[in-house]
Amino acid sequence: MGYENRIWCGTIGAKYVNQKVELFGWVNRVRDMGGILFVDLRDRSGIIQLVVDQKKVSNFDDLAGLSNEDVIRVVGVVRQRPRDKINTRLPTGEYEVDVERIDILSKSDPLPFAINEEDYKEISTDESLRLRYRFLDLRRPRMFRNLYFRHKFIKKIRDFLDENGFIEVETPILSKPTPEGARDFLVPSRLQPGKFYALPQSPQLYKQILMVSGIDRYFQIAKCLRDEDLRADRQPEFTQLDLEMSFIDQEDIFNLIENLLKEVLLSTMGIELQTPFPRISYKIAMEEYLSDKPDLRFPYPIKRFDTQKVPINNENLRGEVYYLFIPFILNRKEIDNLYNKGYKFLYLIREGENYKGTLLKYIQVEKMNELVENREVYTVLLTFDQPRDKLDEIKRILIDRKVLLPACSFYFLWVKDFPLFKLEEDGKISSEHHPFTNVHPEDKDYLYELYNEFRLSVNFSDIVPKLLNIKSLAYDLVLNGVEVGSGSIRITDPELQKMIFHIIGLTDEEANSKFGFLLNSFRYGVPPHGGIALGLDRIISILLMTNSIRDVIAFPKTQSGSCLLTNSPSEVDRNQLLELGINTVPLAQ
RNA sequence: GGGGACGUAGUUCAGCCCGGUCAGAACGUUGGCCUGUCACGCCAAAGGUCGCGGGUUCAAAUCCCGUCGUCCCCGCCA
């Protein structure tokens, strides 16, 4: 049919004027004027107006029932529109196709919801309906744009990594359960009844083995599967850019990812990122921003308020005093909104020589001005006698309401020196990142010291808080306050590895049965290595400013893990279970 | 496991607070008219067990309880 002659609707331009063309696509809208029809024809590239004149089209009568989403073939001549008939809202609005013939290739039933809404508007259709008819939803130009951007983004990543000596290696989907981390999806083995594969939470162990294999620079656009609850930015299966390098240190990883994102964002969006990205330590992040993934688009941390420097004459003042500095004027509406939400705070607004706000009568403005480095225009929000995170909540709300931030910007940030361990609710120690994360060189000797105490179990409860202070070579990449990547330099020293397993409560036997294959490989010459994984769904979703990652995934699951298109998960035939030696039992309530 | 929001015509919503002209609008659909529209316009029509189940009441879309579904969040996600 049209493989060679066909052209895309959205590409019609000056060079086709007065030429005969063949078009295929879906009917986006019909405007029936009686003896003339205007049809908006849509394919993935865009929309072009067809002019169907009763006098010129032989099968005009057949077209009376032409309806939205019918699939048609069109032969006609491209015309420049009369000057007063140009549609400036359409990229192809200067042109139209003077139709000679239309064939209806496929009729469409009336639609369950409108898909030809104005593209700049929010999609108003209920999401469950969109997911049930995902094939229709994806016809929306916006959804196609999301998928297309995702494709380009990932292609550029592949190009960049290829040019930088990386090779993409596929790792198994049928894998082995992992003892810690997220809940595994299990797959029963038919050939070995009673045994199970697990779907990979990430290719972590495989990629480290590939380093032992001398691959040196590995990457994979990898599906990862975790059986945990869903969120707007979490799906049970998601896609990571997973990579690992040998003979490198932390800074090499940072540089690589910075260069990669710089190049990919430039070529896909025309955005010029400033590199290097800021690096802050986990400790500073937590102290200054109360978060291990601060949003530095608004770079002013909440600080303790020094009542020595700026006295406050309020008899109710007690407890810890904190303040948030904002380098512009927060309007009345936003302040009322916060009060309406039940937050308690005082505020001061300076606009040149004008001061106002609930804080004004309690302080000397000169002292306050000194505190904020004599800014001419500012707002200060101040809380006392309540935890500091109340003020952080307020800041979060202002950020979410886009009061504090430029409308469109992307702020990447490295958070490094994560703790090596964390404390579980049950009092056990576990790895903050994963058990193969290397200790920070600064804390290595200290770790050995502590381990000796730990082994002797002199005073366990005394050692735990010390262990929690040990830093690691783990790092996160943060974009606009969202964790979009995570990685570490790995352990290659068997002694150290043993020590870590011991501290997190894994015996040699357990460690061997879970990770023996990895540890064994390390006995045959393991290069120093490290890597990172980037959550591509999240990054793309943030870049495209969609409400959830579902809008950048072709066939996502609902919050309860259903695919409304295919109705999965579903019950299976009893014989299928029998063959696997599986019986279902009612779950305990 | 927990907290919150939503569920009314094919779609998006109003009605719910205060039970009784509350079965409504717009878009879509169907039929008719129209040769320069582009959210075309005009005329007409069809279309709803108010998610489902139970309760209160003379009477329930409306109040109460349960349940299902979707969304947001906490827990969880090394």
XYZ file of C-alpha atoms (C1' of nucleotides) in Angstrom:
667
model
C 0.000 0.000 0.000
C 1.610 3.203 1.099
C 5.013 2.136 2.240
C 6.790 4.110 -0.426
C 4.324 6.739 -1.597
C 2.609 7.572 1.623
C 3.460 10.727 3.485
C 2.738 11.651 7.108
C -0.037 14.158 7.763
C 2.121 16.329 9.978
C 4.878 16.654 7.388
C 2.739 18.353 4.781
C 4.318 21.658 3.888
C 5.284 23.963 1.079
C 7.195 21.351 -0.868
C 4.046 19.287 -1.470
C 1.876 22.139 -2.761
C 0.040 21.154 -5.938
C 1.389 17.618 -5.677
C -0.744 14.540 -5.514
C -0.252 12.675 -2.231
C -1.491 9.512 -0.560
C -2.354 9.666 3.125
C -3.419 7.114 5.690
C -4.768 7.801 9.129
C -7.635 8.180 11.552
C -10.527 10.615 11.275
C -9.984 13.108 14.081
C -13.078 15.196 13.393
C -15.599 15.805 10.620
C -17.233 19.142 9.860
C -20.129 18.503 7.494
C -21.249 21.648 5.650
C -23.659 19.850 3.352
C -22.077 19.779 -0.054
C -18.590 19.926 1.426
C -16.932 18.047 4.238
C -13.910 19.148 6.200
C -12.136 16.181 7.693
C -9.228 16.431 10.111
C -7.009 13.464 9.336
C -4.638 12.361 12.079
C -1.659 10.074 12.193
C 1.113 10.032 14.759
C 2.862 12.962 13.117
C -0.036 15.389 13.297
C -3.237 16.568 11.667
C -4.042 17.828 8.191
C -7.362 19.179 6.957
C -8.992 17.367 4.059
C -11.460 19.197 1.842
C -14.038 16.791 0.481
C -16.098 18.480 -2.230
C -19.245 16.756 -3.468
C -18.469 17.808 -7.016
C -14.924 16.431 -7.001
C -15.189 13.184 -5.076
C -16.800 10.297 -6.909
C -17.777 8.266 -3.851
C -19.038 11.277 -1.867
C -22.262 9.535 -0.880
C -20.339 6.700 0.788
C -18.747 9.252 3.076
C -21.995 10.432 4.636
C -21.436 8.143 7.598
C -17.779 9.034 8.089
C -17.174 9.159 11.811
C -14.402 9.780 14.303
C -11.570 7.234 14.381
C -12.498 5.571 11.120
C -9.326 4.526 9.345
C -9.141 5.955 5.852
C -6.948 6.155 2.802
C -6.887 9.470 1.001
C -5.646 10.507 -2.407
C -5.633 14.200 -3.130
C -3.683 17.275 -4.041
C -2.018 19.498 -1.441
C -3.176 23.104 -1.698
C -2.042 26.312 -0.094
C -5.048 27.588 1.830
C -6.536 30.964 0.946
C -4.942 33.591 3.175
C -8.090 34.180 5.214
C -8.639 30.452 5.735
C -5.370 29.663 7.441
C -5.670 27.915 10.803
C -2.883 29.276 12.971
C -3.526 26.739 15.704
C -2.485 23.866 13.462
C 1.143 23.341 12.414
C -0.107 22.335 8.966
C -2.702 25.123 9.040
C -1.458 26.835 5.884
C -2.257 23.765 3.800
C -5.067 21.381 3.105
C -5.617 18.383 0.890
C -8.065 18.706 -1.957
C -9.456 15.185 -1.937
C -9.969 13.116 -5.054
C -10.773 9.874 -3.361
C -11.320 8.513 0.158
C -11.509 4.818 1.020
C -12.766 3.774 4.412
C -10.432 0.965 5.441
C -12.013 0.366 8.816
C -15.014 1.762 10.677
C -14.857 2.720 14.328
C -17.592 2.214 16.880
C -18.626 5.314 18.833
C -15.820 6.003 21.291
C -16.021 5.299 25.025
C -14.411 8.710 25.607
C -13.220 11.640 23.530
C -9.627 11.451 22.390
C -9.637 14.515 20.162
C -9.674 16.963 23.037
C -7.510 20.062 22.822
C -4.012 18.796 23.431
C -2.933 21.577 25.783
C -5.694 20.762 28.253
C -5.358 18.292 31.070
C -6.689 14.902 30.082
C -10.034 14.805 31.888
C -10.957 11.178 31.281
C -11.049 8.897 34.304
C -7.788 7.016 34.380
C -9.311 3.568 34.771
C -11.193 4.138 31.538
C -8.046 5.327 29.809
C -6.229 2.202 30.929
C -9.048 -0.100 29.857
C -8.945 1.454 26.396
C -5.229 2.164 26.440
C -5.059 1.629 22.647
C -7.295 4.671 22.258
C -5.594 6.673 24.966
C -2.246 6.218 23.250
C -3.670 7.785 20.084
C -3.692 11.128 21.850
C -0.878 13.276 20.467
C 0.345 13.934 23.969
C 0.666 10.258 24.798
C 2.432 9.561 21.544
C 4.793 12.426 22.305
C 5.577 10.851 25.684
C 6.386 7.495 24.140
C 8.339 9.096 21.337
C 10.389 11.172 23.761
C 11.075 8.085 25.826
C 12.272 6.278 22.729
C 14.599 9.127 21.734
C 15.866 9.544 25.268
C 16.797 5.899 25.568
C 18.266 5.805 22.084
C 20.551 8.724 22.942
C 21.623 6.944 26.090
C 22.517 3.885 24.057
C 24.411 5.998 21.524
C 26.344 7.813 24.230
C 27.309 4.687 26.121
C 28.250 2.891 22.932
C 30.549 5.765 22.028
C 32.083 5.565 25.480
C 33.026 1.919 25.262
C 30.065 0.392 27.033
C 28.412 -2.767 25.823
C 24.838 -3.729 26.513
C 24.478 -7.192 27.943
C 21.173 -8.859 28.707
C 20.842 -10.636 32.034
C 18.265 -13.248 33.012
C 14.660 -12.482 33.849
C 14.351 -15.867 35.507
C 16.646 -15.270 38.407
C 17.275 -16.069 42.042
C 15.440 -14.779 45.106
C 17.289 -12.131 47.082
C 17.304 -12.331 50.865
C 16.928 -8.642 51.524
C 15.497 -5.701 49.736
C 12.092 -5.644 48.131
C 9.655 -8.538 48.020
C 10.377 -10.849 45.092
C 8.003 -11.887 42.347
C 8.280 -15.664 42.207
C 8.000 -17.971 39.226
C 7.438 -21.664 39.871
C 9.716 -24.156 38.161
C 7.892 -26.920 36.295
C 10.996 -29.003 35.740
C 11.886 -28.866 39.403
C 8.588 -28.894 41.257
C 8.586 -27.003 44.510
C 11.398 -24.702 43.441
C 11.106 -21.117 42.298
C 12.839 -18.536 40.245
C 12.569 -14.904 41.223
C 12.166 -12.039 38.805
C 15.100 -9.656 39.210
C 14.769 -6.594 41.429
C 17.769 -5.381 39.504
C 20.616 -7.017 37.603
C 22.944 -6.179 40.517
C 24.734 -9.491 40.978
C 24.953 -10.280 37.294
C 26.534 -6.965 36.470
C 29.177 -7.411 39.126
C 29.954 -10.840 37.721
C 30.294 -9.255 34.296
C 33.013 -7.081 35.793
C 34.826 -10.218 36.932
C 34.379 -11.438 33.356
C 36.331 -8.466 32.130
C 33.458 -6.734 30.347
C 34.821 -3.556 31.955
C 31.974 -1.283 30.934
C 28.502 -2.781 31.014
C 25.078 -1.256 30.655
C 21.544 -2.444 30.155
C 18.142 -0.873 29.724
C 16.783 -3.292 32.259
C 13.337 -4.173 33.482
C 13.294 -4.429 37.251
C 10.530 -6.088 39.230
C 9.596 -5.499 42.839
C 6.484 -6.777 44.553
C 5.778 -3.707 46.656
C 2.913 -1.226 46.885
C 2.476 1.231 44.036
C 2.662 5.005 43.966
C 2.445 7.740 41.385
C 6.172 7.206 40.792
C 6.344 3.456 41.501
C 5.279 0.539 39.331
C 5.881 -3.157 40.032
C 7.899 -3.334 36.840
C 9.996 -0.385 35.844
C 12.964 0.403 33.680
C 16.440 1.274 34.790
C 19.527 2.327 33.000
C 21.794 -0.099 34.812
C 25.542 0.277 34.426
C 28.790 -0.881 35.953
C 32.434 0.028 35.356
C 35.774 -1.427 36.374
C 38.911 0.423 37.462
C 37.082 3.583 38.375
C 36.184 5.575 41.457
C 33.097 7.469 42.536
C 34.012 10.638 40.672
C 34.330 8.679 37.420
C 30.732 7.520 37.792
C 29.587 11.056 38.577
C 31.413 12.446 35.550
C 30.080 9.794 33.237
C 26.464 10.297 34.285
C 26.830 14.075 34.143
C 28.203 13.912 30.624
C 25.553 11.423 29.617
C 22.653 13.496 30.921
C 24.163 16.683 29.561
C 24.387 15.232 26.078
C 21.038 13.436 26.176
C 19.092 16.443 27.490
C 20.761 18.714 24.989
C 19.917 16.519 22.025
C 16.388 15.575 23.117
C 15.169 18.801 24.726
C 17.710 21.451 23.850
C 18.370 21.927 27.561
C 21.890 22.861 28.608
C 22.718 21.374 31.984
C 25.428 22.910 34.104
C 28.027 20.344 35.058
C 29.386 19.161 37.361
C 26.197 18.682 39.372
C 26.466 19.855 42.978
C 27.561 17.160 45.411
C 26.503 17.212 49.005
C 27.016 14.667 51.700
C 24.158 12.706 53.184
C 24.964 14.318 56.526
C 24.670 17.867 55.206
C 21.519 16.992 53.267
C 19.830 15.673 56.373
C 20.992 18.519 58.581
C 20.300 21.394 56.218
C 17.349 20.128 54.220
C 15.895 17.356 56.422
C 15.915 15.088 53.414
C 18.287 12.711 51.667
C 16.851 14.018 48.391
C 16.540 17.781 48.752
C 14.966 19.897 46.049
C 17.622 22.522 45.431
C 15.579 24.373 42.876
C 14.807 26.361 46.017
C 18.257 26.530 47.581
C 17.438 28.036 50.987
C 17.507 25.571 53.852
C 15.499 25.898 57.022
C 17.743 27.228 59.749
C 17.744 27.534 63.482
C 16.803 31.061 64.516
C 19.312 32.722 66.832
C 17.303 34.731 69.386
C 20.542 36.198 70.723
C 21.227 37.944 67.439
C 17.605 38.834 66.769
C 15.629 39.080 69.999
C 11.931 38.291 69.850
C 9.720 40.004 72.419
C 6.906 37.501 72.531
C 6.008 36.002 75.885
C 4.683 32.854 74.256
C 8.024 32.147 72.634
C 9.516 28.863 73.751
C 11.113 25.732 72.399
C 13.201 25.522 69.269
C 12.857 28.434 66.866
C 13.324 27.884 63.139
C 12.951 30.083 60.125
C 12.646 29.815 56.390
C 14.069 32.615 54.278
C 12.384 33.311 50.941
C 14.053 35.880 48.676
C 10.798 37.392 47.456
C 7.335 38.347 48.662
C 4.931 35.602 49.538
C 1.467 36.882 48.725
C -1.466 37.009 51.081
C -3.241 34.123 49.358
C -0.381 31.714 49.997
C -0.047 32.748 53.610
C -3.783 32.342 54.170
C -3.653 28.964 52.499
C -1.050 27.822 55.018
C -3.018 29.181 57.977
C -6.128 27.461 56.620
C -4.250 24.175 56.584
C -3.702 24.643 60.310
C -0.030 25.582 60.339
C 1.165 27.906 63.072
C 3.883 30.394 62.234
C 4.838 34.035 62.331
C 5.955 35.906 59.254
C 7.700 39.056 58.200
C 7.655 40.574 54.737
C 10.018 43.316 53.637
C 9.439 45.263 50.466
C 11.974 48.090 50.387
C 11.069 50.291 53.338
C 7.713 48.616 53.906
C 7.483 45.880 56.513
C 4.462 43.828 57.416
C 3.515 40.555 58.979
C 2.694 38.951 62.301
C 6.337 38.952 63.365
C 6.779 42.699 62.938
C 5.666 43.800 66.392
C 8.001 41.412 68.198
C 11.330 42.225 66.573
C 13.666 44.955 65.441
C 13.692 44.815 61.675
C 17.282 46.082 61.491
C 18.505 42.971 63.257
C 16.409 40.763 61.036
C 17.800 42.505 57.962
C 21.316 41.757 59.152
C 20.408 38.109 59.578
C 19.276 37.865 55.950
C 22.262 39.781 54.630
C 20.333 43.004 54.124
C 18.067 41.815 51.382
C 15.734 44.575 50.211
C 12.895 42.198 49.489
C 12.195 39.036 51.396
C 9.763 36.928 53.367
C 10.668 35.100 56.561
C 8.467 32.389 58.028
C 9.211 31.505 61.634
C 8.022 28.694 63.863
C 8.607 27.991 67.532
C 7.688 25.295 70.000
C 7.095 22.728 67.259
C 9.313 20.255 65.434
C 11.410 21.580 62.605
C 9.731 19.327 60.072
C 6.540 21.397 60.443
C 8.384 24.190 58.692
C 9.712 21.687 56.201
C 6.130 20.640 55.450
C 5.258 24.258 54.837
C 8.200 24.578 52.477
C 7.139 21.384 50.711
C 3.626 22.764 50.201
C 4.990 26.000 48.773
C 7.225 24.003 46.454
C 4.335 21.793 45.378
C 2.227 24.863 44.704
C 5.088 26.096 42.540
C 5.330 29.273 44.590
C 9.010 28.892 45.361
C 10.212 27.483 42.085
C 10.674 28.586 38.533
C 7.937 27.060 36.411
C 10.254 24.798 34.486
C 13.711 23.795 35.545
C 15.637 20.639 36.205
C 18.040 20.495 39.094
C 20.301 17.462 39.356
C 22.217 16.827 42.533
C 24.516 14.134 43.927
C 24.004 13.020 47.497
C 27.011 11.001 48.600
C 28.581 9.404 51.665
C 25.416 7.558 52.613
C 25.683 5.524 55.806
C 26.857 1.967 55.323
C 24.229 0.560 57.685
C 20.781 1.328 58.890
C 18.742 0.163 61.816
C 15.671 -1.953 61.128
C 12.536 -1.599 63.211
C 13.257 -4.914 64.897
C 16.633 -3.603 66.045
C 18.682 -5.479 63.472
C 21.383 -3.840 61.432
C 21.098 -4.028 57.657
C 22.779 -2.452 54.679
C 21.589 1.019 53.788
C 22.284 0.441 50.092
C 23.164 -3.217 49.622
C 25.687 -5.550 51.237
C 28.232 -5.151 48.449
C 28.654 -1.433 49.059
C 32.181 -0.427 49.954
C 33.004 1.430 53.114
C 34.158 5.036 52.783
C 37.991 5.113 52.958
C 37.831 7.641 55.811
C 35.929 5.182 57.967
C 37.602 1.951 56.980
C 39.982 1.679 59.922
C 37.210 2.699 62.294
C 34.990 -0.042 60.900
C 37.673 -2.643 61.566
C 38.000 -1.341 65.099
C 34.290 -1.512 65.676
C 34.109 -4.938 64.146
C 36.597 -6.266 66.671
C 34.447 -4.912 69.475
C 31.344 -6.228 67.729
C 32.840 -9.694 67.377
C 33.674 -9.795 71.049
C 30.157 -8.503 71.780
C 31.474 -6.395 74.623
C 28.642 -3.946 74.621
C 26.402 -4.437 71.635
C 24.007 -1.530 72.206
C 27.004 0.753 72.515
C 28.435 -0.285 69.163
C 25.277 -0.009 67.101
C 25.039 3.795 67.024
C 28.724 3.927 66.126
C 28.206 1.522 63.268
C 25.362 3.683 61.986
C 27.812 6.553 61.652
C 30.089 4.664 59.299
C 30.020 6.211 55.850
C 29.925 4.244 52.626
C 30.737 4.830 48.986
C 27.044 4.862 48.102
C 25.462 7.765 46.306
C 22.107 8.892 44.937
C 21.284 11.061 41.988
C 18.453 13.461 42.825
C 16.362 15.409 40.327
C 14.028 18.111 41.639
C 13.747 16.419 44.998
C 13.146 12.938 43.599
C 15.578 10.045 43.851
C 16.266 9.078 40.256
C 19.424 7.064 40.619
C 21.405 5.107 43.116
C 24.745 3.346 43.090
C 27.950 2.558 44.876
C 31.533 1.463 44.642
C 31.546 -2.234 45.478
C 33.490 -4.362 47.895
C 36.145 -6.538 46.296
C 38.034 -7.435 49.469
C 36.825 -10.838 50.724
C 37.735 -10.036 54.323
C 35.731 -6.854 54.319
C 32.818 -8.569 52.604
C 32.765 -11.280 55.240
C 32.774 -8.654 57.927
C 29.791 -6.851 56.432
C 27.783 -10.061 56.147
C 28.573 -10.839 59.733
C 27.477 -7.411 60.944
C 24.156 -7.609 59.126
C 23.581 -11.015 60.626
C 24.356 -13.332 57.736
C 26.341 -16.439 58.630
C 29.024 -17.713 56.255
C 26.690 -20.541 55.261
C 23.813 -18.193 54.491
C 26.030 -15.776 52.612
C 27.355 -18.669 50.595
C 23.994 -20.096 49.669
C 22.632 -16.663 48.693
C 25.639 -15.073 47.034
C 28.149 -17.885 46.787
C 28.289 -17.623 43.025
C 29.333 -13.977 43.260
C 31.814 -14.454 46.074
C 33.263 -17.466 44.340
C 33.857 -15.470 41.180
C 35.723 -12.878 43.219
C 38.345 -15.498 44.079
C 39.555 -15.502 40.485
C 40.687 -11.934 40.065
C 38.068 -9.259 40.578
C 38.684 -5.715 39.332
C 37.733 -2.779 41.513
C 34.363 -1.700 40.219
C 31.246 0.299 40.863
C 28.124 1.438 39.139
C 24.761 3.072 39.251
C 21.187 2.561 38.116
C 18.955 5.381 36.933
C 15.173 5.141 37.114
C 14.262 6.019 33.561
C 10.499 6.152 34.085
C 10.971 8.728 36.814
C 13.485 10.862 34.959
C 11.388 10.918 31.811
C 8.241 11.619 33.799
C 9.872 14.598 35.534
C 11.321 15.942 32.293
C 7.918 15.706 30.600
C 6.217 17.030 33.738
C 3.582 14.291 33.781
C 1.516 13.639 36.880
C 2.690 10.067 37.225
C 5.102 7.655 35.595
C 2.061 5.869 34.183
C 1.918 8.570 31.536
C 5.327 7.583 30.201
C 4.670 3.826 30.283
C 2.635 2.310 27.473
C 0.812 -0.273 29.556
C 1.048 0.519 33.265
C -0.631 -1.152 36.233
C -3.181 0.432 38.552
C -2.456 1.028 42.212
C -3.765 -2.442 43.026
C -1.440 -3.967 40.456
C -4.032 -4.670 37.774
C -3.673 -4.217 34.070
C -7.150 -3.032 33.092
C -6.472 -3.675 29.410
C -5.701 -7.375 29.716
C -7.343 -7.969 33.085
C -4.223 -9.302 34.684
C -3.526 -10.740 37.131
C -6.129 -13.442 36.554
C -6.994 -16.854 37.789
C -5.406 -19.710 35.899
C -6.617 -23.052 34.736
C -6.406 -25.676 37.448
C -4.377 -27.923 35.212
C -1.749 -25.245 34.854
C -1.349 -25.237 38.605
C -1.338 -29.013 38.857
C 1.465 -29.211 36.371
C 3.478 -26.906 38.598
C 2.587 -28.762 41.740
C 0.870 -25.680 43.103
C -2.266 -25.486 45.171
C -3.930 -22.275 46.312
C -4.989 -21.858 49.906
C -7.125 -19.119 51.411
C -4.986 -16.342 52.866
C -5.136 -15.839 56.592
C -6.952 -12.603 57.402
C -1.942 -3.121 56.991
C -3.605 2.274 57.718
C -5.485 7.481 56.342
C -7.940 10.504 52.601
C -10.677 11.741 47.850
C -13.839 10.085 44.068
C -17.874 6.661 41.788
C -24.950 9.959 38.807
C -26.537 9.199 30.657
C -21.185 6.722 26.148
C -17.868 10.982 28.392
C -17.059 15.264 31.793
C -19.839 16.981 35.606
C -24.183 19.534 38.607
C -27.688 17.704 42.175
C -25.998 14.996 47.998
C -24.721 19.332 53.506
C -30.770 20.608 54.396
C -34.383 13.060 52.244
C -40.152 14.518 48.983
C -40.658 18.480 40.679
C -33.751 15.518 41.320
C -33.236 12.285 36.864
C -30.416 17.555 34.928
C -26.382 20.286 31.704
C -22.561 20.181 28.188
C -20.009 17.143 24.859
C -20.734 12.633 22.185
C -24.435 9.376 19.495
C -28.750 8.974 15.928
C -31.985 11.532 12.205
C -32.695 16.155 9.355
C -30.763 21.043 7.092
C -26.435 23.676 5.417
C -20.389 24.547 -0.145
C -15.092 27.513 3.579
C -15.457 25.078 8.362
C -11.546 24.248 11.848
C -14.587 23.117 19.527
C -18.686 24.827 12.493
C -23.852 26.214 13.045
C -29.235 25.241 13.319
C -33.600 21.717 14.280
C -35.185 17.108 16.488
C -34.562 12.439 19.105
C -32.685 8.445 21.809
C -29.897 7.518 26.121
C -29.308 6.564 33.451
C -31.237 0.080 38.559
C -27.450 7.376 40.580
C -20.810 1.323 41.371
C -22.875 -3.029 44.152
C -25.322 -5.057 48.756
C -27.800 -4.097 53.182
C -30.068 -0.718 56.790
C -32.943 3.772 58.626
C -37.560 6.092 56.776
C -44.218 6.698 54.673
C -40.257 8.062 51.126
C -33.054 7.420 49.690
C -28.777 9.590 44.180
C -29.208 12.293 49.012
C -28.555 9.708 55.859
C -25.952 5.070 58.099
C -23.099 0.320 57.552
C -20.540 -2.968 54.417
C -18.284 -4.054 49.813
C -15.921 -3.339 44.937
C -13.158 -0.107 41.665
C -9.870 4.190 40.550
C -6.619 7.973 42.444
C -3.334 10.433 46.409
C -0.547 9.503 50.805
C 1.739 6.666 55.294
C 3.834 1.907 56.128
C 6.636 -0.843 52.484
C 10.105 0.134 48.188
C 18.401 -2.762 50.139
